[in-house]
């Protein structure tokens, strides 16, 4: 090596004080219109589902909390942070994005002296944040599919005169297709009152591992036959898939799992209860809240007795929900698993009539009231007292019990909730079977867009011949000289709530109609029958707006007494299940405490 | 194109014709008939240009699909000739004597899918991947994410959050 070769590198030092020849943007040329450059994210549209992170083949994306983004129903509050040290700009994250919030600008130069600057959260302050040119996925979301898988249903012509179940449930092929659409983000889990492991059991369907699916269901819900059919499925309103297509049919996939595990196998998978712990718990009412608590407590080793006033267990699941939505044998299978845990259900035992609440208190370590809302509320309009006017819940109960109910050719239902539709559609079936025609008119205060009932009730009810009239306020049950009901007189509703948001319907009295019918059915709400408490306990308990007051652990003000279900909280089966677990936990805490003392 | 298919169908044991556009269609041929078909297409029917040779991994079916896209410039028509190979012993027939450029495609397919073309010039030499030791990366059982995680260092300080667990911590921490 010559001296010159050794010294030459040092000659570069003469440029040390020169102006740099490197410049921040050496090219300055606009990239192509659809170039896949630096990321953009519309923070308001993004729901933090993390599907971009899941699909990234370079492990370049982290989901991070961002100031100003709130964790709420359907939005995790997290946002993607991308490491440009790993990103290869393949755009899979953009293609899979469930809301279309994640895009790419065509910007491609970025100079910074801080290497950590290249780990950044798109959508905050980057200069290309609002740039129009760049890569956006064309058309709709395609990688995960936007259309719900088909499921067989009984056609209106085949179901009008019978109580056969309408929904057939997914076939395996249909279920796999539907499960394949789920991106397993888990945004739905927070919305489910029981926080069921929804993405995990959907993955079990995809993997065709029904045993694992069933075990996941039973971790949080002993009523999957029921909830797989009639759950209010609010989870589906938080589904990431609904932003560009149909939400995943979570409810039907749950049903699909339970449909595919025979009874004996269910019992094997669920396993037995712990050894008896010597504690005795009484539960009043065999609805979803009471029986969920019974299931948990029995599995913990408690001796659990459920006292049910009616002839069979299930509460509103049996005596409220019509058989065409929830067949009795499906409910019976859920109940059978609970009984297999050692739970004793004593039917036809009305507390307060057949056995005293004091006796239950004396013989048990704790008592849980799960009495539901069994009494229908009346409209108290003129003519509503007397024969020919029925409460929906009473009629539904009598239909389930197999009693003869009067089936006039024309019936008017007051109410626009699910119970109103349950009775309207049940009466329509009875009319069709008895008279060959349907003559049910359903009137509700709300306009069609704001009915409290599920949307499918309006569709299916109309298919079955129920005449649905919105924005009508009941004024009088019309009767003839003999006192027989002839119809319902109604006024048009102009508004339902006053300026303060209080319930105060206002009417246009000039718009009066008479809806012909020999029976009027009131379906405007229910209330609890608390007469079983007796005067002394009623006096002793704390109350909250007419309901027994409870704390977060479903404890009443009496240490031995707990209360759960619609009577204290509501409003549906899955909430009752979730609360059943919580009350069981509170009861276990109490009995464990007693154990510590004794 | 349909006339052409009808003409060649029996002699070359072609599968059904799958038209895409008036001047574009696809057809599948048994591997042992490939050379005869390609030669006739080139020499008799004007498909002188091999536009590209590419592969699809039908992993679930245990097959690789080769597609020879052939163009007849004078007739302005393109025919895709497909041949299915057993994925477990993926060996295709060398066609570089028909089109010299086939050698380059074949070398690429060897590297990216592991499909061998015995006799093809330089087919065992590295093409664009230098020092590759893993499964051929276009095979669908190649785990891109695992490879990237094993091969490239993670920048320190990175932390991520699972949306479901994060929502639980924020909305219902007590369970």
XYZ file of C-alpha atoms in Angstrom:
773
model
C 0.000 0.000 0.000
C 1.478 3.370 -1.028
C 1.691 6.441 1.170
C -0.784 8.159 -1.135
C -3.414 5.472 -0.554
C -2.968 5.870 3.181
C -3.267 9.652 3.150
C -6.040 10.124 0.575
C -8.968 9.515 2.950
C -7.774 12.317 5.180
C -7.989 14.813 2.348
C -11.756 14.662 2.828
C -11.302 16.686 6.018
C -10.827 19.819 3.969
C -14.594 19.777 3.259
C -15.567 19.626 6.917
C -16.749 23.258 7.024
C -18.400 23.298 3.569
C -22.171 23.517 3.222
C -23.609 19.985 3.075
C -24.347 18.651 -0.383
C -27.142 16.409 0.872
C -30.577 18.003 0.857
C -33.785 16.834 2.578
C -35.767 16.116 -0.592
C -33.318 15.321 -3.345
C -35.831 14.324 -5.991
C -38.977 16.337 -5.383
C -40.876 14.272 -7.873
C -44.523 13.358 -7.216
C -45.082 9.602 -7.063
C -47.670 7.853 -9.193
C -51.330 8.451 -8.340
C -51.798 5.047 -6.693
C -48.299 4.663 -5.281
C -48.143 2.800 -1.966
C -46.384 5.395 0.126
C -46.642 6.426 3.766
C -49.717 5.407 5.742
C -52.729 7.538 6.643
C -55.422 6.622 9.166
C -58.763 8.319 9.670
C -58.850 8.303 13.453
C -62.617 8.754 13.629
C -63.395 5.854 11.302
C -60.775 3.519 12.791
C -62.229 1.201 15.449
C -58.944 -0.181 16.773
C -59.778 -3.761 15.801
C -56.127 -4.626 15.187
C -56.800 -6.570 11.984
C -53.986 -4.584 10.338
C -51.617 -5.815 13.042
C -52.843 -9.387 12.684
C -52.286 -9.531 8.938
C -48.917 -7.730 8.841
C -46.368 -10.271 7.639
C -43.483 -8.168 8.882
C -44.672 -7.696 12.452
C -44.476 -3.956 11.820
C -47.691 -2.851 13.551
C -48.457 -2.344 17.252
C -51.871 -1.356 18.603
C -51.397 1.490 21.080
C -53.615 3.793 23.151
C -53.803 7.289 21.678
C -54.716 10.402 23.591
C -58.205 11.533 22.657
C -59.350 8.109 21.476
C -61.903 6.679 23.871
C -62.434 2.989 24.582
C -66.163 2.430 24.102
C -68.674 0.022 22.581
C -67.350 -1.094 19.213
C -64.059 0.844 19.478
C -61.068 -0.405 21.446
C -59.596 3.117 21.554
C -56.323 1.648 20.285
C -54.776 2.807 17.021
C -52.062 1.264 14.815
C -48.446 2.386 15.225
C -46.235 1.315 12.325
C -42.515 0.603 12.464
C -41.066 1.750 9.149
C -37.943 -0.180 10.001
C -39.955 -3.323 9.213
C -42.797 -2.239 6.897
C -42.474 -3.339 3.273
C -45.472 -1.305 2.018
C -47.249 -4.401 0.753
C -50.600 -2.769 1.703
C -52.154 -5.928 3.144
C -53.110 -3.785 6.157
C -54.987 -1.416 3.863
C -56.644 -4.249 1.969
C -57.870 -5.950 5.146
C -58.896 -2.820 7.094
C -62.444 -3.415 8.356
C -63.573 0.214 8.077
C -61.420 1.529 5.243
C -59.819 3.995 7.654
C -56.275 2.875 6.866
C -54.922 4.092 3.512
C -51.594 5.061 1.973
C -50.598 8.426 0.566
C -48.249 8.540 -2.392
C -45.681 10.388 -0.270
C -42.396 8.516 -0.225
C -39.637 10.741 1.150
C -39.108 11.343 4.847
C -35.877 12.565 6.377
C -35.291 12.567 10.088
C -32.257 12.284 12.312
C -34.188 10.391 15.012
C -34.637 6.716 14.094
C -37.556 6.430 16.505
C -39.500 8.972 14.447
C -40.048 6.198 11.908
C -42.213 4.357 14.390
C -45.292 6.497 14.073
C -49.063 6.574 14.492
C -50.691 7.525 11.192
C -53.537 9.982 11.532
C -51.937 12.380 13.989
C -49.662 15.067 12.634
C -47.826 13.672 9.627
C -47.565 16.140 6.704
C -49.210 13.708 4.254
C -52.162 13.172 6.606
C -54.742 14.704 4.271
C -53.129 13.960 0.943
C -55.623 12.623 -1.589
C -53.295 10.764 -3.937
C -52.112 7.329 -2.896
C -53.331 3.783 -2.438
C -56.850 2.992 -1.279
C -58.487 -0.351 -1.534
C -60.881 -0.278 -4.428
C -64.530 -1.101 -3.848
C -65.609 -2.925 -0.728
C -63.775 -5.055 1.784
C -63.060 -8.335 0.071
C -60.482 -10.257 2.068
C -62.919 -11.121 4.833
C -66.217 -11.159 2.916
C -69.160 -8.848 3.503
C -72.193 -11.086 3.050
C -73.650 -13.248 5.789
C -73.831 -16.958 5.075
C -77.254 -18.339 4.146
C -79.377 -20.112 6.765
C -82.527 -22.091 6.071
C -85.846 -20.761 7.373
C -89.372 -22.079 7.286
C -91.268 -20.171 4.567
C -94.235 -18.063 5.748
C -96.693 -20.390 4.001
C -95.349 -23.365 5.943
C -95.315 -21.761 9.389
C -98.504 -19.691 9.535
C -100.669 -22.276 11.290
C -98.150 -24.026 13.531
C -95.497 -23.396 16.171
C -92.641 -25.212 14.382
C -89.253 -23.566 14.775
C -88.629 -21.056 11.991
C -84.815 -21.056 11.855
C -83.105 -24.254 10.724
C -79.645 -23.328 12.041
C -76.495 -23.317 9.914
C -75.319 -26.430 8.143
C -71.617 -27.172 8.671
C -70.727 -25.684 5.300
C -72.716 -22.523 6.020
C -71.206 -22.214 9.484
C -67.626 -22.558 8.243
C -68.234 -19.891 5.615
C -69.645 -17.574 8.259
C -66.879 -18.314 10.784
C -64.321 -17.597 8.071
C -65.549 -13.999 7.890
C -64.631 -13.304 11.533
C -61.314 -11.497 12.017
C -61.189 -12.399 15.738
C -60.699 -8.777 16.846
C -62.801 -9.365 19.967
C -64.547 -5.963 19.971
C -67.804 -7.860 20.535
C -66.697 -9.382 23.852
C -67.073 -6.168 25.833
C -70.621 -5.692 24.534
C -71.796 -9.186 25.508
C -73.095 -8.850 29.083
C -71.628 -12.295 29.884
C -68.386 -11.451 28.011
C -68.529 -14.749 26.168
C -65.327 -15.817 24.368
C -66.895 -15.068 21.013
C -63.822 -14.989 18.743
C -62.529 -18.189 20.326
C -65.711 -20.178 19.832
C -66.042 -18.896 16.285
C -62.479 -20.108 15.685
C -63.568 -23.486 17.065
C -66.313 -23.618 14.418
C -63.765 -22.803 11.741
C -61.504 -25.547 13.088
C -64.508 -27.903 13.324
C -63.624 -28.524 16.971
C -67.100 -28.540 18.497
C -65.863 -29.999 21.783
C -63.642 -26.979 22.333
C -66.466 -24.693 21.211
C -68.865 -26.195 23.714
C -66.383 -25.876 26.568
C -65.885 -22.214 25.692
C -69.649 -21.645 25.694
C -70.055 -23.238 29.103
C -67.274 -21.123 30.615
C -69.638 -18.159 30.533
C -73.120 -19.353 29.630
C -75.128 -22.441 30.551
C -77.943 -21.285 28.226
C -76.376 -21.569 24.800
C -79.334 -23.499 23.323
C -81.491 -20.569 24.370
C -79.091 -17.721 23.619
C -78.084 -19.376 20.341
C -81.677 -18.802 19.267
C -83.255 -15.831 20.981
C -80.399 -13.752 22.397
C -80.824 -10.044 21.791
C -77.316 -10.416 20.263
C -76.113 -6.901 20.958
C -72.606 -8.290 20.345
C -73.396 -8.134 16.652
C -73.877 -4.352 16.908
C -70.190 -4.047 17.892
C -68.883 -6.360 15.178
C -66.037 -4.939 13.117
C -67.567 -6.565 10.043
C -70.686 -4.388 10.127
C -68.828 -1.282 8.988
C -68.710 -2.584 5.436
C -71.224 -5.425 5.280
C -73.213 -7.787 7.455
C -72.018 -8.347 11.023
C -70.927 -11.902 11.793
C -73.935 -14.078 12.746
C -72.525 -14.649 16.222
C -75.816 -15.893 17.633
C -76.298 -18.503 14.919
C -72.692 -19.722 15.253
C -73.259 -20.251 18.974
C -76.336 -22.265 18.165
C -74.392 -24.206 15.549
C -71.870 -25.374 18.162
C -74.513 -26.538 20.603
C -76.455 -28.205 17.757
C -73.376 -30.288 17.004
C -72.590 -31.692 20.448
C -74.900 -34.503 21.610
C -76.244 -34.374 25.143
C -74.048 -37.149 26.612
C -70.938 -35.507 25.191
C -71.971 -32.139 26.663
C -72.139 -33.665 30.112
C -68.716 -35.261 29.663
C -67.179 -31.997 28.489
C -68.762 -29.831 31.164
C -67.666 -32.263 33.866
C -69.082 -32.776 37.306
C -69.479 -30.508 40.306
C -66.920 -30.112 43.100
C -67.474 -32.238 46.218
C -70.296 -31.065 48.478
C -69.253 -28.139 50.654
C -72.185 -28.401 53.071
C -73.782 -25.098 52.105
C -77.423 -24.878 51.137
C -78.834 -22.250 48.825
C -82.465 -21.683 47.862
C -83.385 -19.938 44.632
C -86.863 -18.596 43.971
C -87.669 -18.792 40.262
C -86.283 -21.062 37.554
C -85.616 -18.433 34.899
C -82.232 -17.727 33.307
C -80.902 -15.667 36.249
C -81.915 -18.152 38.912
C -80.769 -21.216 37.010
C -77.408 -19.695 36.027
C -76.755 -18.942 39.689
C -77.922 -22.482 40.523
C -75.503 -23.937 37.967
C -72.510 -22.001 39.330
C -73.321 -22.703 42.968
C -73.924 -26.401 42.359
C -70.608 -26.663 40.535
C -68.975 -25.111 43.592
C -70.454 -27.897 45.705
C -73.483 -26.163 47.215
C -76.777 -28.020 47.646
C -79.069 -25.885 45.493
C -82.857 -26.078 45.441
C -84.819 -23.990 42.961
C -88.464 -23.283 43.754
C -90.547 -22.675 40.628
C -94.178 -21.574 40.801
C -95.106 -22.941 37.382
C -95.227 -26.527 36.151
C -91.881 -26.498 34.314
C -88.581 -24.625 34.626
C -87.432 -21.829 32.321
C -89.421 -18.785 33.369
C -90.015 -16.397 30.478
C -87.797 -18.572 28.255
C -90.575 -21.168 28.377
C -93.702 -19.215 29.221
C -92.930 -15.967 27.389
C -90.985 -16.785 24.252
C -93.102 -18.682 21.713
C -92.079 -22.128 20.614
C -91.500 -21.077 16.999
C -88.549 -18.983 18.256
C -87.382 -21.304 21.030
C -88.581 -24.921 21.008
C -89.169 -26.364 24.463
C -86.831 -29.306 23.902
C -83.926 -26.910 23.273
C -84.617 -25.213 26.588
C -85.004 -28.616 28.230
C -81.495 -29.603 27.106
C -79.970 -26.508 28.721
C -81.907 -27.184 31.905
C -80.903 -30.862 31.891
C -77.191 -29.952 32.049
C -77.916 -27.677 35.002
C -79.841 -30.447 36.742
C -76.975 -32.835 36.044
C -74.849 -30.639 38.315
C -77.134 -31.698 41.149
C -79.503 -28.743 41.091
C -82.943 -29.744 42.385
C -85.775 -27.904 40.665
C -89.078 -28.134 42.514
C -91.862 -27.073 40.184
C -95.419 -26.094 41.135
C -93.954 -24.626 44.330
C -95.076 -21.023 44.621
C -93.201 -19.365 47.444
C -95.672 -17.567 49.666
C -98.371 -20.133 48.879
C -96.820 -23.609 48.900
C -93.817 -22.749 51.051
C -92.976 -19.685 53.120
C -89.987 -17.487 52.400
C -89.173 -17.674 56.109
C -88.817 -21.447 55.787
C -86.328 -20.984 52.978
C -84.402 -18.490 55.083
C -84.336 -20.881 58.023
C -83.193 -23.922 56.034
C -80.582 -22.296 53.773
C -77.415 -20.242 54.042
C -78.660 -17.843 51.421
C -81.765 -17.203 49.339
C -81.745 -15.730 45.839
C -84.880 -14.111 44.476
C -85.096 -14.566 40.715
C -88.790 -13.989 40.275
C -88.817 -12.131 36.968
C -91.519 -9.826 35.696
C -94.514 -12.100 35.537
C -97.388 -9.601 35.725
C -98.476 -7.671 32.655
C -99.044 -3.956 32.958
C -102.423 -2.596 31.908
C -103.176 0.492 29.854
C -105.916 1.570 32.268
C -107.864 3.065 29.354
C -111.670 3.064 29.589
C -113.114 -0.393 28.916
C -109.851 -2.209 29.635
C -111.211 -3.864 32.775
C -113.259 -6.981 32.230
C -113.469 -9.987 29.922
C -112.123 -9.717 26.397
C -109.032 -7.735 27.460
C -105.959 -9.849 28.128
C -102.383 -9.283 29.214
C -99.855 -10.629 26.690
C -97.732 -12.464 29.275
C -100.788 -14.205 30.724
C -101.916 -15.406 27.317
C -98.424 -16.538 26.324
C -98.159 -18.486 29.571
C -101.519 -20.167 28.951
C -100.569 -21.069 25.371
C -97.343 -22.690 26.603
C -99.207 -24.530 29.350
C -101.495 -26.005 26.708
C -104.605 -24.317 28.087
C -107.444 -23.403 25.766
C -107.337 -19.708 25.027
C -110.119 -17.876 23.235
C -109.254 -17.334 19.563
C -111.554 -14.709 18.064
C -111.358 -14.035 14.342
C -110.167 -10.512 15.000
C -107.711 -9.475 17.740
C -106.044 -6.138 18.515
C -102.633 -6.001 20.216
C -101.407 -2.858 21.987
C -97.610 -2.548 22.026
C -94.587 -2.551 19.726
C -92.016 -4.567 21.655
C -90.919 -8.160 21.279
C -93.636 -9.392 23.668
C -96.301 -7.665 21.561
C -95.007 -9.466 18.489
C -94.727 -12.759 20.363
C -98.415 -12.670 21.253
C -99.518 -11.197 17.901
C -97.708 -13.922 15.975
C -98.895 -16.642 18.382
C -102.519 -15.516 18.034
C -102.083 -15.330 14.246
C -101.003 -18.983 14.265
C -103.951 -20.019 16.418
C -106.359 -18.061 14.185
C -104.900 -19.615 11.054
C -105.249 -23.098 12.541
C -108.769 -22.416 13.881
C -110.359 -20.175 11.239
C -108.044 -20.514 8.256
C -107.403 -16.767 8.217
C -105.366 -14.290 10.254
C -106.981 -11.231 11.814
C -104.445 -9.594 14.108
C -103.922 -5.841 14.246
C -100.890 -4.602 16.180
C -100.883 -0.946 17.196
C -97.896 0.846 18.688
C -97.095 4.375 19.797
C -93.785 4.414 17.956
C -93.273 4.958 14.266
C -91.979 1.968 12.348
C -88.354 3.048 12.485
C -88.443 3.188 16.277
C -90.298 0.038 17.231
C -88.775 -1.569 20.307
C -89.104 -5.026 18.776
C -86.297 -6.569 16.724
C -86.426 -5.672 13.042
C -87.002 -9.295 12.035
C -90.173 -9.379 14.150
C -91.731 -6.692 11.956
C -90.717 -8.519 8.797
C -91.754 -11.988 9.916
C -94.925 -10.717 11.619
C -96.043 -9.023 8.411
C -95.197 -12.178 6.445
C -97.503 -14.092 8.749
C -100.380 -11.699 8.144
C -100.152 -9.444 11.210
C -101.381 -5.952 10.356
C -98.865 -3.545 11.895
C -100.116 0.015 12.448
C -97.600 2.473 13.851
C -98.126 5.792 15.677
C -101.457 4.911 17.299
C -102.310 5.675 20.922
C -104.991 3.496 22.580
C -107.911 5.490 23.999
C -110.736 3.088 24.737
C -111.655 -0.560 24.487
C -115.006 -0.510 22.712
C -117.747 -2.792 23.994
C -121.276 -3.482 22.793
C -124.428 -3.390 24.913
C -123.726 -6.855 26.261
C -120.229 -5.799 27.337
C -118.450 -7.850 24.680
C -115.318 -6.253 23.224
C -115.799 -4.922 19.695
C -112.524 -3.115 19.127
C -109.987 -0.500 20.138
C -110.403 3.221 19.594
C -107.101 4.990 18.942
C -105.741 8.435 18.145
C -102.771 9.262 15.983
C -99.591 9.929 17.958
C -97.880 13.260 17.332
C -95.093 12.786 19.882
C -94.233 10.262 22.599
C -91.915 12.229 24.889
C -92.142 15.798 26.173
C -89.421 18.436 26.060
C -87.750 16.977 29.140
C -87.688 13.514 27.586
C -90.435 12.188 29.876
C -93.000 9.719 28.598
C -96.012 11.878 27.729
C -97.692 10.882 24.457
C -99.474 13.634 22.564
C -102.224 12.894 20.068
C -104.052 14.282 17.083
C -107.595 13.728 18.277
C -109.014 14.461 14.847
C -107.294 11.340 13.527
C -109.379 8.722 15.305
C -109.736 5.104 14.242
C -111.466 2.033 15.595
C -109.555 -1.209 15.140
C -112.084 -3.996 15.052
C -111.559 -6.990 17.302
C -113.324 -9.220 19.795
C -110.217 -9.294 21.995
C -107.727 -6.600 22.980
C -104.323 -7.709 24.242
C -102.142 -5.357 26.253
C -98.401 -5.820 25.732
C -96.973 -2.633 27.150
C -94.662 -3.956 29.846
C -94.454 -6.186 32.902
C -93.886 -5.890 36.601
C -92.697 -8.141 39.382
C -95.117 -9.853 41.746
C -93.415 -9.182 45.086
C -96.330 -10.331 47.236
C -94.295 -13.385 48.286
C -92.068 -11.131 50.410
C -94.815 -10.497 53.000
C -95.407 -7.208 54.797
C -92.566 -7.466 57.289
C -89.793 -8.193 54.777
C -91.224 -5.677 52.311
C -90.931 -3.092 55.066
C -87.418 -4.165 56.060
C -85.932 -4.187 52.540
C -84.478 -1.159 50.788
C -86.268 -0.287 47.567
C -85.237 1.621 44.482
C -88.069 3.060 42.336
C -90.376 0.164 43.058
C -87.700 -2.502 42.625
C -85.834 -4.282 45.413
C -82.609 -2.315 45.866
C -79.412 -4.289 45.207
C -75.697 -3.513 45.218
C -73.196 -4.434 42.501
C -73.023 -7.959 43.961
C -76.814 -8.358 43.774
C -77.106 -8.285 47.576
C -80.308 -6.827 49.004
C -80.250 -4.908 52.251
C -80.904 -8.223 54.050
C -77.614 -10.168 54.298
C -79.230 -13.564 53.632
C -81.236 -12.386 50.644
C -80.003 -11.780 47.109
C -81.970 -10.771 44.036
C -81.265 -11.160 40.310
C -82.918 -11.091 36.913
C -85.596 -8.945 35.325
C -87.233 -8.194 38.689
C -84.239 -6.113 39.738
C -82.303 -5.338 36.572
C -83.174 -6.922 33.207
C -83.635 -6.570 30.358
C -82.935 -9.899 28.647
C -81.749 -13.489 28.989
C -78.061 -12.827 28.462
C -78.066 -10.078 31.101
C -79.818 -12.472 33.472
C -77.119 -15.073 32.762
C -74.323 -12.561 33.383
C -75.976 -11.399 36.589
C -76.648 -15.005 37.629
C -72.876 -15.560 37.645
C -72.324 -12.428 39.714
C -74.938 -13.250 42.301
C -73.516 -16.772 42.618
C -70.128 -15.248 43.312
C -71.606 -12.993 46.007
C -73.375 -15.949 47.584
C -70.127 -17.943 47.588
C -68.381 -15.026 49.285
C -71.079 -14.978 51.956
C -71.072 -18.699 52.632
C -67.267 -18.803 52.650
C -67.289 -15.979 55.167
C -69.738 -17.908 57.310
C -67.476 -20.909 57.060
C -64.600 -18.762 58.342
C -66.665 -17.635 61.305
C -67.967 -21.087 62.283
C -60.226 -19.472 -30.003
C -63.010 -22.022 -29.643
C -62.187 -23.337 -33.109
C -58.576 -23.703 -32.074
C -59.598 -25.542 -28.937
C -61.861 -27.873 -30.919
C -59.025 -28.525 -33.329
C -56.468 -29.380 -30.622
C -58.724 -30.916 -28.032
C -58.598 -34.585 -28.927
C -55.031 -34.773 -30.140
C -53.617 -33.123 -27.013
C -56.170 -34.383 -24.483
C -57.105 -30.799 -23.545
C -59.485 -29.965 -20.729
C -62.482 -27.660 -21.301
C -61.856 -24.210 -22.763
C -62.191 -21.391 -20.227
C -62.731 -18.102 -22.033
C -61.963 -14.834 -20.215
C -62.307 -12.367 -23.046
C -62.847 -12.705 -26.796
C -59.094 -12.938 -27.301
C -58.028 -14.524 -24.002
C -58.695 -18.020 -22.710
C -57.209 -20.842 -20.638
C -56.919 -24.563 -21.035
C -55.402 -27.371 -18.961
C -53.263 -30.110 -20.487
C -51.751 -33.309 -19.005
C -48.038 -32.856 -18.227
C -46.931 -35.470 -20.758
C -48.783 -33.648 -23.570
C -47.364 -30.188 -22.757
C -44.361 -30.144 -25.062
C -46.330 -31.357 -28.060
C -49.045 -28.761 -27.497
C -46.657 -25.847 -26.989
C -44.646 -26.819 -30.062
C -47.724 -27.003 -32.254
C -49.045 -23.710 -30.894
C -45.729 -22.032 -31.632
C -44.985 -23.540 -35.014
C -48.415 -24.016 -36.556
C -50.868 -21.596 -34.892
C -48.787 -18.446 -34.530
C -48.314 -18.427 -30.745
C -44.694 -17.509 -31.116
C -44.286 -15.487 -27.947
C -44.049 -16.892 -24.419
C -45.424 -13.942 -22.417
C -44.687 -15.504 -19.051
C -44.435 -18.713 -17.103
C -45.744 -18.643 -13.570
C -47.019 -20.939 -10.826
C -49.832 -21.204 -8.277
C -49.540 -23.276 -5.094
C -52.755 -25.292 -4.581
C -51.455 -26.537 -1.261
C -54.695 -28.159 -0.085
C -54.906 -30.190 -3.303
C -51.208 -31.162 -3.235
C -50.607 -29.533 -6.621
C -48.601 -26.806 -8.287
C -50.163 -25.193 -11.312
C -47.851 -23.917 -14.053
C -49.311 -21.426 -16.495
C -47.617 -20.799 -19.841
C -49.116 -17.614 -21.238
C -48.742 -17.749 -25.043
C -49.367 -14.886 -27.425
C -50.187 -14.897 -31.111
C -49.191 -11.371 -32.098
C -50.543 -11.469 -35.615
C -53.892 -12.887 -34.473
C -54.012 -10.694 -31.329
C -54.957 -13.577 -29.097
C -53.529 -15.051 -25.909
C -53.871 -18.571 -24.593
C -52.952 -19.664 -21.079
C -51.839 -23.293 -21.012
C -52.022 -24.838 -17.564
C -50.370 -27.968 -16.345
C -50.720 -29.461 -12.865
C -47.699 -30.928 -11.074
C -47.500 -33.118 -8.029
C -46.509 -30.769 -5.212
C -44.463 -33.375 -3.347
C -42.076 -34.075 -6.224
C -42.458 -30.900 -8.182
C -40.659 -31.385 -11.479
C -41.579 -29.541 -14.661
C -40.338 -30.132 -18.179
C -37.569 -27.828 -19.403
C -38.776 -25.725 -22.354
C -35.768 -23.478 -22.870
C -35.096 -25.067 -26.241
C -38.478 -23.720 -27.427
C -37.989 -20.261 -25.908
C -34.600 -19.315 -24.380
C -36.354 -16.977 -21.939
C -38.065 -19.989 -20.367
C -34.765 -20.698 -18.614
C -35.068 -17.488 -16.601
C -38.642 -18.225 -15.556
C -37.694 -21.776 -14.659
C -34.789 -20.579 -12.537
C -37.125 -18.195 -10.734
C -39.715 -20.951 -10.145
C -37.005 -23.229 -8.755
C -36.009 -20.579 -6.267
C -39.425 -19.239 -5.278
C -41.513 -22.452 -5.355
C -38.906 -25.222 -5.384
C -40.185 -26.554 -8.729
C -37.276 -28.209 -10.555
C -36.683 -28.125 -14.307
C -33.865 -30.614 -14.961
C -31.699 -29.582 -17.888
C -32.593 -25.908 -17.682
C -29.435 -23.720 -17.811
C -28.263 -22.403 -14.378
C -31.492 -23.627 -12.789
C -29.738 -24.374 -9.501
C -28.028 -20.993 -9.224
C -29.398 -18.311 -6.913
C -31.754 -15.994 -8.748
C -32.634 -13.054 -6.496
C -32.520 -14.579 -3.012
C -29.007 -14.611 -1.661
C -28.112 -17.228 0.891
C -31.702 -18.424 1.275
C -31.944 -21.418 3.583
C -35.673 -21.574 4.351
C -38.601 -23.072 2.428
C -39.034 -21.478 -0.996
C -40.910 -18.294 -0.027
C -43.773 -18.515 -2.524
C -44.845 -21.869 -1.151
C -47.959 -21.222 0.876
C -46.650 -23.212 3.826
C -43.784 -20.704 4.138
C -44.607 -18.600 7.218
C -43.707 -15.058 6.207
C -44.392 -13.570 9.633
C -42.364 -16.192 11.513
C -39.485 -15.726 9.069
C -39.564 -11.972 9.493
C -39.658 -12.287 13.275
C -36.745 -14.722 13.336
C -34.648 -12.868 10.792
C -35.055 -9.195 11.613
C -34.390 -7.586 14.984
C -37.230 -5.748 16.680
C -36.712 -2.109 17.528
C -36.412 -1.778 21.330
C -39.315 -0.271 23.225
C -42.113 -1.671 21.107
C -45.256 -2.714 22.949
C -48.656 -3.701 21.627
C -52.111 -4.177 23.143
C -54.729 -6.808 22.397
C -58.002 -4.937 21.672
C -60.123 -7.430 23.627
C -57.889 -7.362 26.723
C -57.534 -3.591 26.502
C -61.315 -3.145 26.408
C -61.670 -5.415 29.419
C -59.141 -3.363 31.377
C -60.956 -0.149 30.490
C -64.616 -1.185 30.541
C -65.053 -4.131 32.910
C -61.831 -4.680 34.866
C -63.635 -6.662 37.569
C -64.580 -9.354 35.044
